[in-house]
GROMACS .gro file of C-alpha atoms in nm:
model
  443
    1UNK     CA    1  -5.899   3.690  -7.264
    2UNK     CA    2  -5.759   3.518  -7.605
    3UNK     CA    3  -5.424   3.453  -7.570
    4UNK     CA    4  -5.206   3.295  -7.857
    5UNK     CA    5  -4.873   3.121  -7.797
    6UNK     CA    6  -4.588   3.129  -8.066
    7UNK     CA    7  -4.348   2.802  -8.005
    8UNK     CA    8  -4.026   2.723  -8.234
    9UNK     CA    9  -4.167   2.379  -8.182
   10UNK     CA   10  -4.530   2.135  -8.125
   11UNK     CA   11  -4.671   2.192  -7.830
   12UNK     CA   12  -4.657   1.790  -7.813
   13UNK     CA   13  -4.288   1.716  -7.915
   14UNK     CA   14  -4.047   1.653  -7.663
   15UNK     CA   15  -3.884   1.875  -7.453
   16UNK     CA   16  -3.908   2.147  -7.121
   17UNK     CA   17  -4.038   2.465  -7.286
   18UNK     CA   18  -4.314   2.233  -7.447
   19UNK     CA   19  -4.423   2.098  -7.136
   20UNK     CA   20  -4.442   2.424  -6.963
   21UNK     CA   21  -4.659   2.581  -7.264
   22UNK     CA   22  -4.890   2.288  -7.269
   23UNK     CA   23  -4.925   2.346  -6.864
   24UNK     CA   24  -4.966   2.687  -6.896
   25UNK     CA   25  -5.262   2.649  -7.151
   26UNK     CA   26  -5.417   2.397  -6.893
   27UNK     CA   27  -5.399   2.637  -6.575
   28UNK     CA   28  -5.493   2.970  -6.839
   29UNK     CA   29  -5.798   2.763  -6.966
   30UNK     CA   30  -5.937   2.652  -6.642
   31UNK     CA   31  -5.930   2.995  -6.529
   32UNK     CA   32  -6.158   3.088  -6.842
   33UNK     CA   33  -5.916   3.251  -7.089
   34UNK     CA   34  -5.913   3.070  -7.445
   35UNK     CA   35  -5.530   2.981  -7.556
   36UNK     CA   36  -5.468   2.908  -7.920
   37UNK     CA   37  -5.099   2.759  -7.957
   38UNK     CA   38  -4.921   2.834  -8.295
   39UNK     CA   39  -4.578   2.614  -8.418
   40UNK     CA   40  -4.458   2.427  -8.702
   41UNK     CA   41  -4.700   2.144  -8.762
   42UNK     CA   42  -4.542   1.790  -8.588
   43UNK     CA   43  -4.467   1.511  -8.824
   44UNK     CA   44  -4.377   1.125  -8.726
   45UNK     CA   45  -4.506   0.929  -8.476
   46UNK     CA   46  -4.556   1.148  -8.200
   47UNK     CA   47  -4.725   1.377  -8.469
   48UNK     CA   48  -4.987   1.030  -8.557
   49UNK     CA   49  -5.050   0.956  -8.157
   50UNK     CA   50  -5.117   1.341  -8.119
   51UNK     CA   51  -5.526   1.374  -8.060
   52UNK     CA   52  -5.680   1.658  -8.277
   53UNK     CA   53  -5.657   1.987  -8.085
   54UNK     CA   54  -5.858   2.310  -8.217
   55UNK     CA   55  -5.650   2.523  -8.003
   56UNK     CA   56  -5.372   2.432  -8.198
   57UNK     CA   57  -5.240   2.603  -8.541
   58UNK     CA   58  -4.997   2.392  -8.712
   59UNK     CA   59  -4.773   2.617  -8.959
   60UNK     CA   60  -4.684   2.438  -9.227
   61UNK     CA   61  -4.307   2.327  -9.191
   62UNK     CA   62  -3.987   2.136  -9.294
   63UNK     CA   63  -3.914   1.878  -9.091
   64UNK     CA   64  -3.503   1.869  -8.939
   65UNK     CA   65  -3.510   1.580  -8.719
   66UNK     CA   66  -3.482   1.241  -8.893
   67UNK     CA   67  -3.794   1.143  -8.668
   68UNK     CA   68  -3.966   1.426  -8.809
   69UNK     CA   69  -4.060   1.519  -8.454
   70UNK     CA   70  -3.903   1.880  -8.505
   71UNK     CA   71  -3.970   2.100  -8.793
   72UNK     CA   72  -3.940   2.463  -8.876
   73UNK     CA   73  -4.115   2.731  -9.034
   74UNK     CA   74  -3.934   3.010  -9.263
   75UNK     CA   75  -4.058   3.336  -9.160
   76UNK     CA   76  -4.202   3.536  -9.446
   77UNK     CA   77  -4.479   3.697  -9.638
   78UNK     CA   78  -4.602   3.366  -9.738
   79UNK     CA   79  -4.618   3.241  -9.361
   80UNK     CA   80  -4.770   3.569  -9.265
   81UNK     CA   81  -5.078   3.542  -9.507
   82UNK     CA   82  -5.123   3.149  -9.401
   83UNK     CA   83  -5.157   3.245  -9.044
   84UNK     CA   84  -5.357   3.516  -9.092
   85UNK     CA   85  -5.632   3.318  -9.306
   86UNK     CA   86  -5.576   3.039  -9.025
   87UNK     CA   87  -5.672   3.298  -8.742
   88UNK     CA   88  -5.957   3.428  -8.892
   89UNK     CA   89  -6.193   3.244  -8.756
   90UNK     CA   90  -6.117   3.259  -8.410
   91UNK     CA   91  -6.211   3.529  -8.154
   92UNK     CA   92  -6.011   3.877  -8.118
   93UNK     CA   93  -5.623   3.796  -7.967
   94UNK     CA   94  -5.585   4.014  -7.689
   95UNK     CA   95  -5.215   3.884  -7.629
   96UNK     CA   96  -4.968   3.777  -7.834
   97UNK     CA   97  -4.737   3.564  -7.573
   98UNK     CA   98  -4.378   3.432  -7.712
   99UNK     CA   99  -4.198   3.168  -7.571
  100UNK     CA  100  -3.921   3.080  -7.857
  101UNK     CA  101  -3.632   3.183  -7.948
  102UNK     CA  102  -3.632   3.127  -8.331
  103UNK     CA  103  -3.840   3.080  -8.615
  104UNK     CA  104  -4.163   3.060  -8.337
  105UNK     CA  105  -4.052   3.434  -8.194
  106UNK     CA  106  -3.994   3.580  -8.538
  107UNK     CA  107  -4.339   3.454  -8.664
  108UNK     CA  108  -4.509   3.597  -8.360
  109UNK     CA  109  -4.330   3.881  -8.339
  110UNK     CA  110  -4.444   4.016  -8.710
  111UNK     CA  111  -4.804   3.882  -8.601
  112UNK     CA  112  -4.818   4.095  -8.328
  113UNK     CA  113  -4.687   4.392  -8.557
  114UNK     CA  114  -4.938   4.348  -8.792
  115UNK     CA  115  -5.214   4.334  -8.596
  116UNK     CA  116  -5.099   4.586  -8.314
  117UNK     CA  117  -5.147   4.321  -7.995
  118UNK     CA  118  -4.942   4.353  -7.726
  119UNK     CA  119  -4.675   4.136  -7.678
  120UNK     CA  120  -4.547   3.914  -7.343
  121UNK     CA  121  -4.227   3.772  -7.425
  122UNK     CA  122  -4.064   3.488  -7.195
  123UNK     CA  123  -3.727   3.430  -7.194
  124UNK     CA  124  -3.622   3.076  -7.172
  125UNK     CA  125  -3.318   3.009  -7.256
  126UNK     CA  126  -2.926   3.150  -7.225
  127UNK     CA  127  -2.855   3.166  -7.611
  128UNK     CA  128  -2.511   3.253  -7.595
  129UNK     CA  129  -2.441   2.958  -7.388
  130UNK     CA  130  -2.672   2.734  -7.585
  131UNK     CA  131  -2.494   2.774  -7.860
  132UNK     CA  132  -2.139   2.761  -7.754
  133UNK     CA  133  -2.219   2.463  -7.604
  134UNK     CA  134  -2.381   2.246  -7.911
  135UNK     CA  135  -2.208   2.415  -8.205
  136UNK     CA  136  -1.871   2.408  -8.325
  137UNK     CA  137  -1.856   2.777  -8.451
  138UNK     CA  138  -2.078   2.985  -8.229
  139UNK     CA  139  -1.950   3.301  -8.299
  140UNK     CA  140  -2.009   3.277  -8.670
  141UNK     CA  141  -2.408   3.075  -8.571
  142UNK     CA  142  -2.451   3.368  -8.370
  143UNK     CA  143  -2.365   3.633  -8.643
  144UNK     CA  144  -2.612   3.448  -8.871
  145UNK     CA  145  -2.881   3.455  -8.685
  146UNK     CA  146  -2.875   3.844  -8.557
  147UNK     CA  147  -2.853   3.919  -8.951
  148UNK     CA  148  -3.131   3.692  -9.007
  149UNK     CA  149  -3.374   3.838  -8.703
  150UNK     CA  150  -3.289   4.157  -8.839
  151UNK     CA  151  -3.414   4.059  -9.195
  152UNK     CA  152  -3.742   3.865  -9.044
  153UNK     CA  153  -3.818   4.121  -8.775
  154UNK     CA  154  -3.729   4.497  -9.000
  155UNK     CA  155  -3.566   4.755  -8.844
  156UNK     CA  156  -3.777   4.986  -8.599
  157UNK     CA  157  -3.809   5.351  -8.693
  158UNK     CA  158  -3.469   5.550  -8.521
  159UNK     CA  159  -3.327   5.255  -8.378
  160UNK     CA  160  -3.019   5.109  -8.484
  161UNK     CA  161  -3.003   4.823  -8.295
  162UNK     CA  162  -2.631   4.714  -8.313
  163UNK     CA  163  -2.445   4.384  -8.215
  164UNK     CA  164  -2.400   4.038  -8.337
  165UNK     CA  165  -2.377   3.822  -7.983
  166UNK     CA  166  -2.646   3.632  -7.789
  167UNK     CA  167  -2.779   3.954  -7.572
  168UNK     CA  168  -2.784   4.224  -7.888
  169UNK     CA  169  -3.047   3.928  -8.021
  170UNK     CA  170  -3.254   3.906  -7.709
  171UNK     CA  171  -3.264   4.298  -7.701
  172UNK     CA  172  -3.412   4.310  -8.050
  173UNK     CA  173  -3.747   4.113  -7.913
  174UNK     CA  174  -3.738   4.276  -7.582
  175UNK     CA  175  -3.751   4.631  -7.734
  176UNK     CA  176  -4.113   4.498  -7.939
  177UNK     CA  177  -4.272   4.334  -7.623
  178UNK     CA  178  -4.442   4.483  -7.363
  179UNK     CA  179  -4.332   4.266  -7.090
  180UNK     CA  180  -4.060   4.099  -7.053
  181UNK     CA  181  -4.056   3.786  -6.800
  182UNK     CA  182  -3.791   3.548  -6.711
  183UNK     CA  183  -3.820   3.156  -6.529
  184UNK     CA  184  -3.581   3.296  -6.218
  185UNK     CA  185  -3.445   3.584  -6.064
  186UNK     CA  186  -3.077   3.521  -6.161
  187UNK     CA  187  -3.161   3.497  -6.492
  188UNK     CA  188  -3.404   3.810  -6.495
  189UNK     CA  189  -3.103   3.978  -6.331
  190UNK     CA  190  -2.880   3.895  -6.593
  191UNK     CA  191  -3.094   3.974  -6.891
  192UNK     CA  192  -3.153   4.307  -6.708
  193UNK     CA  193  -2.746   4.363  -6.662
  194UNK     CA  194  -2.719   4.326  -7.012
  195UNK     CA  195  -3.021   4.581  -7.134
  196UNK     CA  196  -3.276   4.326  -7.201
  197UNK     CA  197  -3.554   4.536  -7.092
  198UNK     CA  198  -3.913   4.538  -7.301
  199UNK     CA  199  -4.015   4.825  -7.538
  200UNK     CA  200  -4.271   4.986  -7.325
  201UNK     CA  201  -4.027   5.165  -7.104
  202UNK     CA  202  -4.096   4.899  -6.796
  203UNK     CA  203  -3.788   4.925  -6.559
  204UNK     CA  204  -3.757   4.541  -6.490
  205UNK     CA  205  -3.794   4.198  -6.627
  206UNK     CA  206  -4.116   4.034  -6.450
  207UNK     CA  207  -3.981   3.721  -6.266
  208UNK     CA  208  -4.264   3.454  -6.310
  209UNK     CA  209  -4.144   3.055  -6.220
  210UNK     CA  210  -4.232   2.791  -6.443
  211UNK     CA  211  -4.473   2.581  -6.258
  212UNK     CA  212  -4.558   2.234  -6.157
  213UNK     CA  213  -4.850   2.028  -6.204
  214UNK     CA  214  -5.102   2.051  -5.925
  215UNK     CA  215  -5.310   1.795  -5.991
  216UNK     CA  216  -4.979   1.544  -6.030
  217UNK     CA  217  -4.813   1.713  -5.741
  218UNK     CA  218  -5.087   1.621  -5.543
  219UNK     CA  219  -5.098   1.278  -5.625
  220UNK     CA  220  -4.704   1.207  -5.654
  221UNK     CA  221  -4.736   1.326  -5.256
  222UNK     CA  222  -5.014   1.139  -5.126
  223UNK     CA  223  -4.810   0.852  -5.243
  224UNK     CA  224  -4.479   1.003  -5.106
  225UNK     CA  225  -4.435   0.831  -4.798
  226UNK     CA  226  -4.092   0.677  -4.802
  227UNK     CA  227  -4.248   0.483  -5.066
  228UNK     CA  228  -4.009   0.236  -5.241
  229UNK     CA  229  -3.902   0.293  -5.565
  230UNK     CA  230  -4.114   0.169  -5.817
  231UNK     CA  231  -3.989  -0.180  -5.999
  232UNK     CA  232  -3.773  -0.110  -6.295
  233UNK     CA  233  -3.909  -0.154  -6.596
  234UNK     CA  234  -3.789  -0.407  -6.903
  235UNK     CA  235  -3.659  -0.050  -7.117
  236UNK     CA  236  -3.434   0.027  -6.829
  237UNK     CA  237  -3.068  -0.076  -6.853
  238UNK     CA  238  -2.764  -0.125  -6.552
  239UNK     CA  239  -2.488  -0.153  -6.803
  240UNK     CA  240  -2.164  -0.393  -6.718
  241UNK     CA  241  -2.359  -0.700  -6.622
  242UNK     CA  242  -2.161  -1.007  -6.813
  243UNK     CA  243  -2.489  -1.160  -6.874
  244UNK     CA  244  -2.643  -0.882  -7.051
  245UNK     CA  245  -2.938  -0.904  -6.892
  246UNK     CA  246  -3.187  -0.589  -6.890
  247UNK     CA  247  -3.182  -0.520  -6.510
  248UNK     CA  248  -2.816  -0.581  -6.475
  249UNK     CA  249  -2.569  -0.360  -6.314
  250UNK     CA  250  -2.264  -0.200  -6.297
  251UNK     CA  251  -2.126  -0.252  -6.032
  252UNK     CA  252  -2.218  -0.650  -6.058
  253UNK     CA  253  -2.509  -0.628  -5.788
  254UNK     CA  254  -2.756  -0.874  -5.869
  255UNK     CA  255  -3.152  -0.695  -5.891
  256UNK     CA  256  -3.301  -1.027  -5.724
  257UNK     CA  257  -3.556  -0.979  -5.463
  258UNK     CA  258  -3.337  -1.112  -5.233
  259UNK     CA  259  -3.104  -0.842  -5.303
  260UNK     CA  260  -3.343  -0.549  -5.291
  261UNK     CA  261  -3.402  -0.457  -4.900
  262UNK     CA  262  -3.013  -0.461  -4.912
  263UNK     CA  263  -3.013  -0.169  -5.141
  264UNK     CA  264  -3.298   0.020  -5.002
  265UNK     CA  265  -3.035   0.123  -4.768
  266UNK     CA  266  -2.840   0.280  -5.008
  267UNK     CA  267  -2.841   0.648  -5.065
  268UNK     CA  268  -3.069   0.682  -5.389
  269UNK     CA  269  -2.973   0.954  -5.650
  270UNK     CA  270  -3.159   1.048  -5.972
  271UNK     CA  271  -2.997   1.249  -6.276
  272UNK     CA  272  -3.213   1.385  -6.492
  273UNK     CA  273  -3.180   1.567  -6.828
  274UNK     CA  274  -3.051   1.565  -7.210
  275UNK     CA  275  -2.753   1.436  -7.260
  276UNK     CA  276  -2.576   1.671  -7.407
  277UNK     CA  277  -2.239   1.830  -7.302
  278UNK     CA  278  -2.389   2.153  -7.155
  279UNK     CA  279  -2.564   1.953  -6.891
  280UNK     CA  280  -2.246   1.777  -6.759
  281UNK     CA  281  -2.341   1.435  -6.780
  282UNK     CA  282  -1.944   1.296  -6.841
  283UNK     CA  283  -1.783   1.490  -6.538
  284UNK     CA  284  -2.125   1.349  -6.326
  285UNK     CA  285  -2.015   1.045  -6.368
  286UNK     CA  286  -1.666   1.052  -6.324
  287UNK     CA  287  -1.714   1.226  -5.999
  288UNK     CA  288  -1.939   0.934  -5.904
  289UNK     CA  289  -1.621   0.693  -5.998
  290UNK     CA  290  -1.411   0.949  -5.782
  291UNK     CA  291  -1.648   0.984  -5.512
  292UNK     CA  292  -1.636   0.619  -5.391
  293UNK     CA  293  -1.959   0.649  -5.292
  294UNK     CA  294  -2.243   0.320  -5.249
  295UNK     CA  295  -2.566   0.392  -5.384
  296UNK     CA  296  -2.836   0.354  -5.612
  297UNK     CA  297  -2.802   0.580  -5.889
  298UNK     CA  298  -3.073   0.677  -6.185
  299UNK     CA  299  -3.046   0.819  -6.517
  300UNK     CA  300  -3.344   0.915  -6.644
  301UNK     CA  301  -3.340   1.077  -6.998
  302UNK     CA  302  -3.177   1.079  -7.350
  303UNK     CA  303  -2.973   1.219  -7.622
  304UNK     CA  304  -2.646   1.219  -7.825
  305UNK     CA  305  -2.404   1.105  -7.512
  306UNK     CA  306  -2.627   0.774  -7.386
  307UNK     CA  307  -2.364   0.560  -7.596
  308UNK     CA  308  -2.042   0.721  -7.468
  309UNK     CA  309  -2.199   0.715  -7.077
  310UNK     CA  310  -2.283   0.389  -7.112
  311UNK     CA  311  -1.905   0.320  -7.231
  312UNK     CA  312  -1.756   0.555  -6.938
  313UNK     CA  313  -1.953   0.396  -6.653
  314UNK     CA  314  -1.814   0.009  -6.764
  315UNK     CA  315  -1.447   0.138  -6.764
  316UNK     CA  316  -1.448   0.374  -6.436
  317UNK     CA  317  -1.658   0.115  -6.285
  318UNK     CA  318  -1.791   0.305  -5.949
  319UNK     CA  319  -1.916   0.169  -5.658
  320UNK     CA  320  -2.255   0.269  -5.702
  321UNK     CA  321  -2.479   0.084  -5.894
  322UNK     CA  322  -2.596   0.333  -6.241
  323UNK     CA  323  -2.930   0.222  -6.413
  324UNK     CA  324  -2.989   0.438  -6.746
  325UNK     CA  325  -3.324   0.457  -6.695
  326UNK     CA  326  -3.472   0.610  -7.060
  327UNK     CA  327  -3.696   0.877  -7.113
  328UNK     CA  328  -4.027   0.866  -6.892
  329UNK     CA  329  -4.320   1.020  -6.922
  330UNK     CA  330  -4.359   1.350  -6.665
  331UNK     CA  331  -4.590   1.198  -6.370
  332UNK     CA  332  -4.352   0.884  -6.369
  333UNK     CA  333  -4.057   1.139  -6.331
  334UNK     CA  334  -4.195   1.282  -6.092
  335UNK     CA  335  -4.249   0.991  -5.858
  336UNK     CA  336  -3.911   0.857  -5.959
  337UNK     CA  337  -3.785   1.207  -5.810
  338UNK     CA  338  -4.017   1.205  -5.503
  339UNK     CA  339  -3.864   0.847  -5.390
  340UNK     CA  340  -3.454   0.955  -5.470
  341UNK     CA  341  -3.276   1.044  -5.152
  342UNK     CA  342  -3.165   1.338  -5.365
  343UNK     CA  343  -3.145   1.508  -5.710
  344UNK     CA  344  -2.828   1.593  -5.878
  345UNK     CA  345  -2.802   1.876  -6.089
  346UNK     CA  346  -2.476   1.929  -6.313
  347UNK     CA  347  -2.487   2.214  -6.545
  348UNK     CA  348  -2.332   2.520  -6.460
  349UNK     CA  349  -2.441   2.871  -6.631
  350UNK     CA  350  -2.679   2.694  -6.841
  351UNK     CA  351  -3.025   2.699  -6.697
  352UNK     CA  352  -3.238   2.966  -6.634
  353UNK     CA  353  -3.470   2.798  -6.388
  354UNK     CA  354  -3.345   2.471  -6.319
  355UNK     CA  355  -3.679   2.287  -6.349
  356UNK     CA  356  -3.535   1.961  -6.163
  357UNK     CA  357  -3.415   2.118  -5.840
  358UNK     CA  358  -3.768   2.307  -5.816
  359UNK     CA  359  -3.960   1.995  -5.865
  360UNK     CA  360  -3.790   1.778  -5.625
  361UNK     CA  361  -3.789   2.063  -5.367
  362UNK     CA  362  -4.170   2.061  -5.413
  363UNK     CA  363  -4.202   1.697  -5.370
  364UNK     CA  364  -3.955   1.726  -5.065
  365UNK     CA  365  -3.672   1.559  -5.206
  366UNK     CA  366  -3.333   1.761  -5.176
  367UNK     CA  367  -3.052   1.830  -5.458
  368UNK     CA  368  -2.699   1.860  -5.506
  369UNK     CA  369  -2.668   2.169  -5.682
  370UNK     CA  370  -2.373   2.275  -5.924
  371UNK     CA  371  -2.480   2.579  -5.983
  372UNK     CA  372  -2.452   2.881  -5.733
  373UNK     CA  373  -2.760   3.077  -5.916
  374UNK     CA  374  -2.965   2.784  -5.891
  375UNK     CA  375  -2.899   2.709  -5.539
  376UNK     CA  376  -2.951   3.117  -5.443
  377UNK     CA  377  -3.250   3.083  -5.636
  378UNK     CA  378  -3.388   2.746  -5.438
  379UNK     CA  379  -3.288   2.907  -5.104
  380UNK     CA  380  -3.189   2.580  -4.849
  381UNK     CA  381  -3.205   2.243  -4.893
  382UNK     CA  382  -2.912   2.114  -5.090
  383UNK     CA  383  -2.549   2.030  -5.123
  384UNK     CA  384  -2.341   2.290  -5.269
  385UNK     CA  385  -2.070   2.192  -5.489
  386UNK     CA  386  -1.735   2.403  -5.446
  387UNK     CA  387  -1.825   2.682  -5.217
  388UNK     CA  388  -2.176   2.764  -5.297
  389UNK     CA  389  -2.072   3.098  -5.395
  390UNK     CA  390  -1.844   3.050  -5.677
  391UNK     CA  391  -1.884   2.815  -6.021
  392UNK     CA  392  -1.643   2.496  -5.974
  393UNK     CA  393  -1.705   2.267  -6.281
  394UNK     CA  394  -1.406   2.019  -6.093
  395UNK     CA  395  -1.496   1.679  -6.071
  396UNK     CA  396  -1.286   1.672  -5.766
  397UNK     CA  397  -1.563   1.917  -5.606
  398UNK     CA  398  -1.831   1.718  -5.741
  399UNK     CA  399  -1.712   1.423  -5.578
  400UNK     CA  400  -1.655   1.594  -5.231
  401UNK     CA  401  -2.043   1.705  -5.270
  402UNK     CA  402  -2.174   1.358  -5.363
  403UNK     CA  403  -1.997   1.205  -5.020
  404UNK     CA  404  -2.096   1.451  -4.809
  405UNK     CA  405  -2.476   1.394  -4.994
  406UNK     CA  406  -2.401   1.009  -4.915
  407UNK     CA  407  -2.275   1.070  -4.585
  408UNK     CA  408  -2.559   1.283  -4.427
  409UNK     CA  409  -2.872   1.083  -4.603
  410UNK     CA  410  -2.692   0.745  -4.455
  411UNK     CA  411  -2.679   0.900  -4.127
  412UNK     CA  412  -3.069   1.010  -4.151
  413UNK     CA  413  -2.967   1.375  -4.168
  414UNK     CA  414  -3.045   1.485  -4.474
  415UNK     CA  415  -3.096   1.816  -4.608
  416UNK     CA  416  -3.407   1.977  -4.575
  417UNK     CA  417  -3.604   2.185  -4.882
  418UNK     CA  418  -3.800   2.512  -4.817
  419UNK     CA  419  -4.137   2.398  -4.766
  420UNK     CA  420  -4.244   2.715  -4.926
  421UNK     CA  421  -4.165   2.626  -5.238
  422UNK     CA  422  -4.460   2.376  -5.299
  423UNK     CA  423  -4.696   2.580  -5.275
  424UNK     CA  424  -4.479   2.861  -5.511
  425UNK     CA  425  -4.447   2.637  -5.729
  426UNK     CA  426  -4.769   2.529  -5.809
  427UNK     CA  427  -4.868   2.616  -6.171
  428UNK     CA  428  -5.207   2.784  -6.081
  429UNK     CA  429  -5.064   3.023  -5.859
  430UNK     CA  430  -4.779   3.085  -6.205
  431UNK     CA  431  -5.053   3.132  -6.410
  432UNK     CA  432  -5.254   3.390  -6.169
  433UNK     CA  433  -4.876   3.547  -6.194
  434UNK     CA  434  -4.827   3.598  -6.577
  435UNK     CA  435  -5.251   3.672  -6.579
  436UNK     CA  436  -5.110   3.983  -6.451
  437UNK     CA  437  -4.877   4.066  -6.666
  438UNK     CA  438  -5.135   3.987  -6.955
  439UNK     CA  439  -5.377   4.253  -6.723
  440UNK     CA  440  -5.053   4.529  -6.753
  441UNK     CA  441  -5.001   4.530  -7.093
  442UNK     CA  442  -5.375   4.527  -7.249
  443UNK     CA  443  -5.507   4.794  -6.987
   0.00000   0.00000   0.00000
């Protein structure tokens, strides 16, 4: 089977969606399907370490990231006749499978259209929240771009396809796909509550987990046990240290050897993300102040907040000690995840999977979960914050989850994951999932 994947971004820049498309090519290619993966070509440095790939087909693009890392392509006549000349070469596309949200689904969407292949679309993100959440005028960004996948996509014959907010957008690429599937059942529920069902007539969105790594799982767990964490490295910072020093930290803890079997008693806690305010980075740590809690915490990631974290950890000061760790690459995540005590997972109505949770779960590790779809979703093994049943974005109930998270991994009781969920979660058994789907729709 020839599958091609449409991305709003490089397969190889940054970011979750990216990772999971370059996983699921892995898993779909070992299984002897041929994947051809089609974005906005990748500028910059990534773009210059990048091998050459011949499964990839780099639109030409615009870049909108002062790295150049992230580019789009306007969809159009012009775009349409490049990727056509650029596909004819390559064997018959039996599926046309869509995982943006932008520029990348409106591209593959009028592929698919002209060429009648089926399409699998997956849903990946909440765009409604998104987009409250990182601009300043989402009502009016949200108007904009309805009008303009209306424009890029045409109208379908007797179908007048009204509304102007997050879900009448998602409905306008569910009614061209074939198959709809989601990263969770909460968020298949919800996309399903709100008529974002695929063209074909198929009652229900197909509910198909993004996946983890086999080969790294395996190896992050042969090394898993109660290994120590691995030595920090020179990129990592502990900010408040009046020396300055790299491996300084907040709380004023030296990081000499002498020091370290100290703090391997320590609860151990690992935050991982983008910092941006969606993912609840800010009230994290101010909970962590409020908490009172000792431990070893991690922050492992980037974005636009890293300054003003840095700044809100030196004035609240907490007990625990908070190392901003920088981005890592996945398998060193991983292993940084597999030797916390526990995971702690902030946004709230955000994710649709909740990668991070799923991950440590596999590896063993535990979480303390803000969000009550998530931690429905992941079953046992984790703290809930508030009541488990309803949202509560208070720091206050933050704080109450992180001590009773402190309190029970002190005491050697921690919570335990479903061990089911390794095996789940595997991305071979994912891919023999959405293989199925791909099955459905071209029979």
């Amino acid at each position: 089977m020839h599958v091609v994947m449409f991305g709003d971004q490089h397969a190889e820049s940054l970011g979750g969606a990216q990772v999971s498309m370059r996983l699921q090519r892995r898993f779909l290619e070992k299984a002897g399907h041929t994947v051809t993966m089609v974005a906005p070509a990748m500028r910059g440095p990534r773009a210059r370490a990048a091998a050459d790939d011949s499964a990839y087909v780099d639109l030409p693009a615009i870049p909108i990231t002062v790295d150049r890392e992230y580019s789009m392509t306007w969809p159009g006549r012009r775009t349409d006749r490049w990727l056509d000349a650029a596909m004819a070469g390559r064997p018959p596309v039996d599926v046309v499978h869509i995982q943006g949200d932008f520029w990348g689904a409106f591209i593959g969407v009028r592929y698919a259209q002209r060429h009648g292949i089926p399409i699998v679309h997956t849903m990946h993100n909440r765009l409604d929240v998104g987009i409250e959440a990182t601009t300043p005028f989402p009502k009016t960004v949200l108007r904009v771009l309805n009008a303009w996948q209306r424009r890029a996509l045409g109208r379908r014959v007797g179908a007048a396809e009204p509304g102007h907010d997050g879900w009448a957008y998602l409905r306008r690429f569910a009614a061209r796909a074939a198959a709809i599937t989601a990263p969770s059942a909460h968020f298949a529920h919800r996309l399903e509550a709100n008529g974002v069902l695929p063209g074909s007539g198929a009652p229900a969105v197909d509910v198909i987990w993004n996946g983890i790594d086999d080969d790294v799982l395996d190896e992050v767990l042969s090394l898993r046990p109660d290994a120590p964490v691995p030595p920090s490295s020179p990129a990592e910072t502990r900010v408040g240290d009046a020396t300055r020093r790299a491996e300084a930290s907040v709380s004023g803890v030296s990081s000499s050897p002498a020091r370290v079997s100290a703090l391997e008693r320590r609860p151990r806690f690992v935050w991982l993300g983008r910092m941006s305010p969606e993912k609840r980075l800010m009230p994290f740590l101010e909970a962590l102040a409020a908490s009172g809690v000792e431990a070893e915490v991690e922050i492992i990631g980037g974005g636009g907040q890293l300054r003003a974290a840095r700044r809100l950890v030196e004035k609240l000061r907490p007990r625990a000690t908070v190392t901003f760790a920088g981005r890592m690459p996945y398998a060193q995540t991983l292993r940084r995840i597999a030797a916390a005590d526990a995971v702690v997972q902030t946004s709230i109505g955000f994710e649709t999977q909740g990668m991070t949770i799923f991950e440590a779960a596999s590896l063993g590790t535990p979480s303390v979960v803000s969000d009550p779809d998530l931690a429905a979703e992941l079953g046992e093994g984790f703290w809930a914050v508030g009541d488990g049943v309803t949202a509560d974005s208070s720091v206050a109930a933050l704080a109450d989850a992180l001590r009773a998270a402190a309190s029970d991994i002190s005491a050697g009781t921690p919570r335990v994951p479903d061990p089911t969920i390794r095996e789940r979660f595997r991305q071979s058994s994912r891919t023999a999932a959405m293989v199925e789907v791909y099955d459905r729709v071209t029979a």
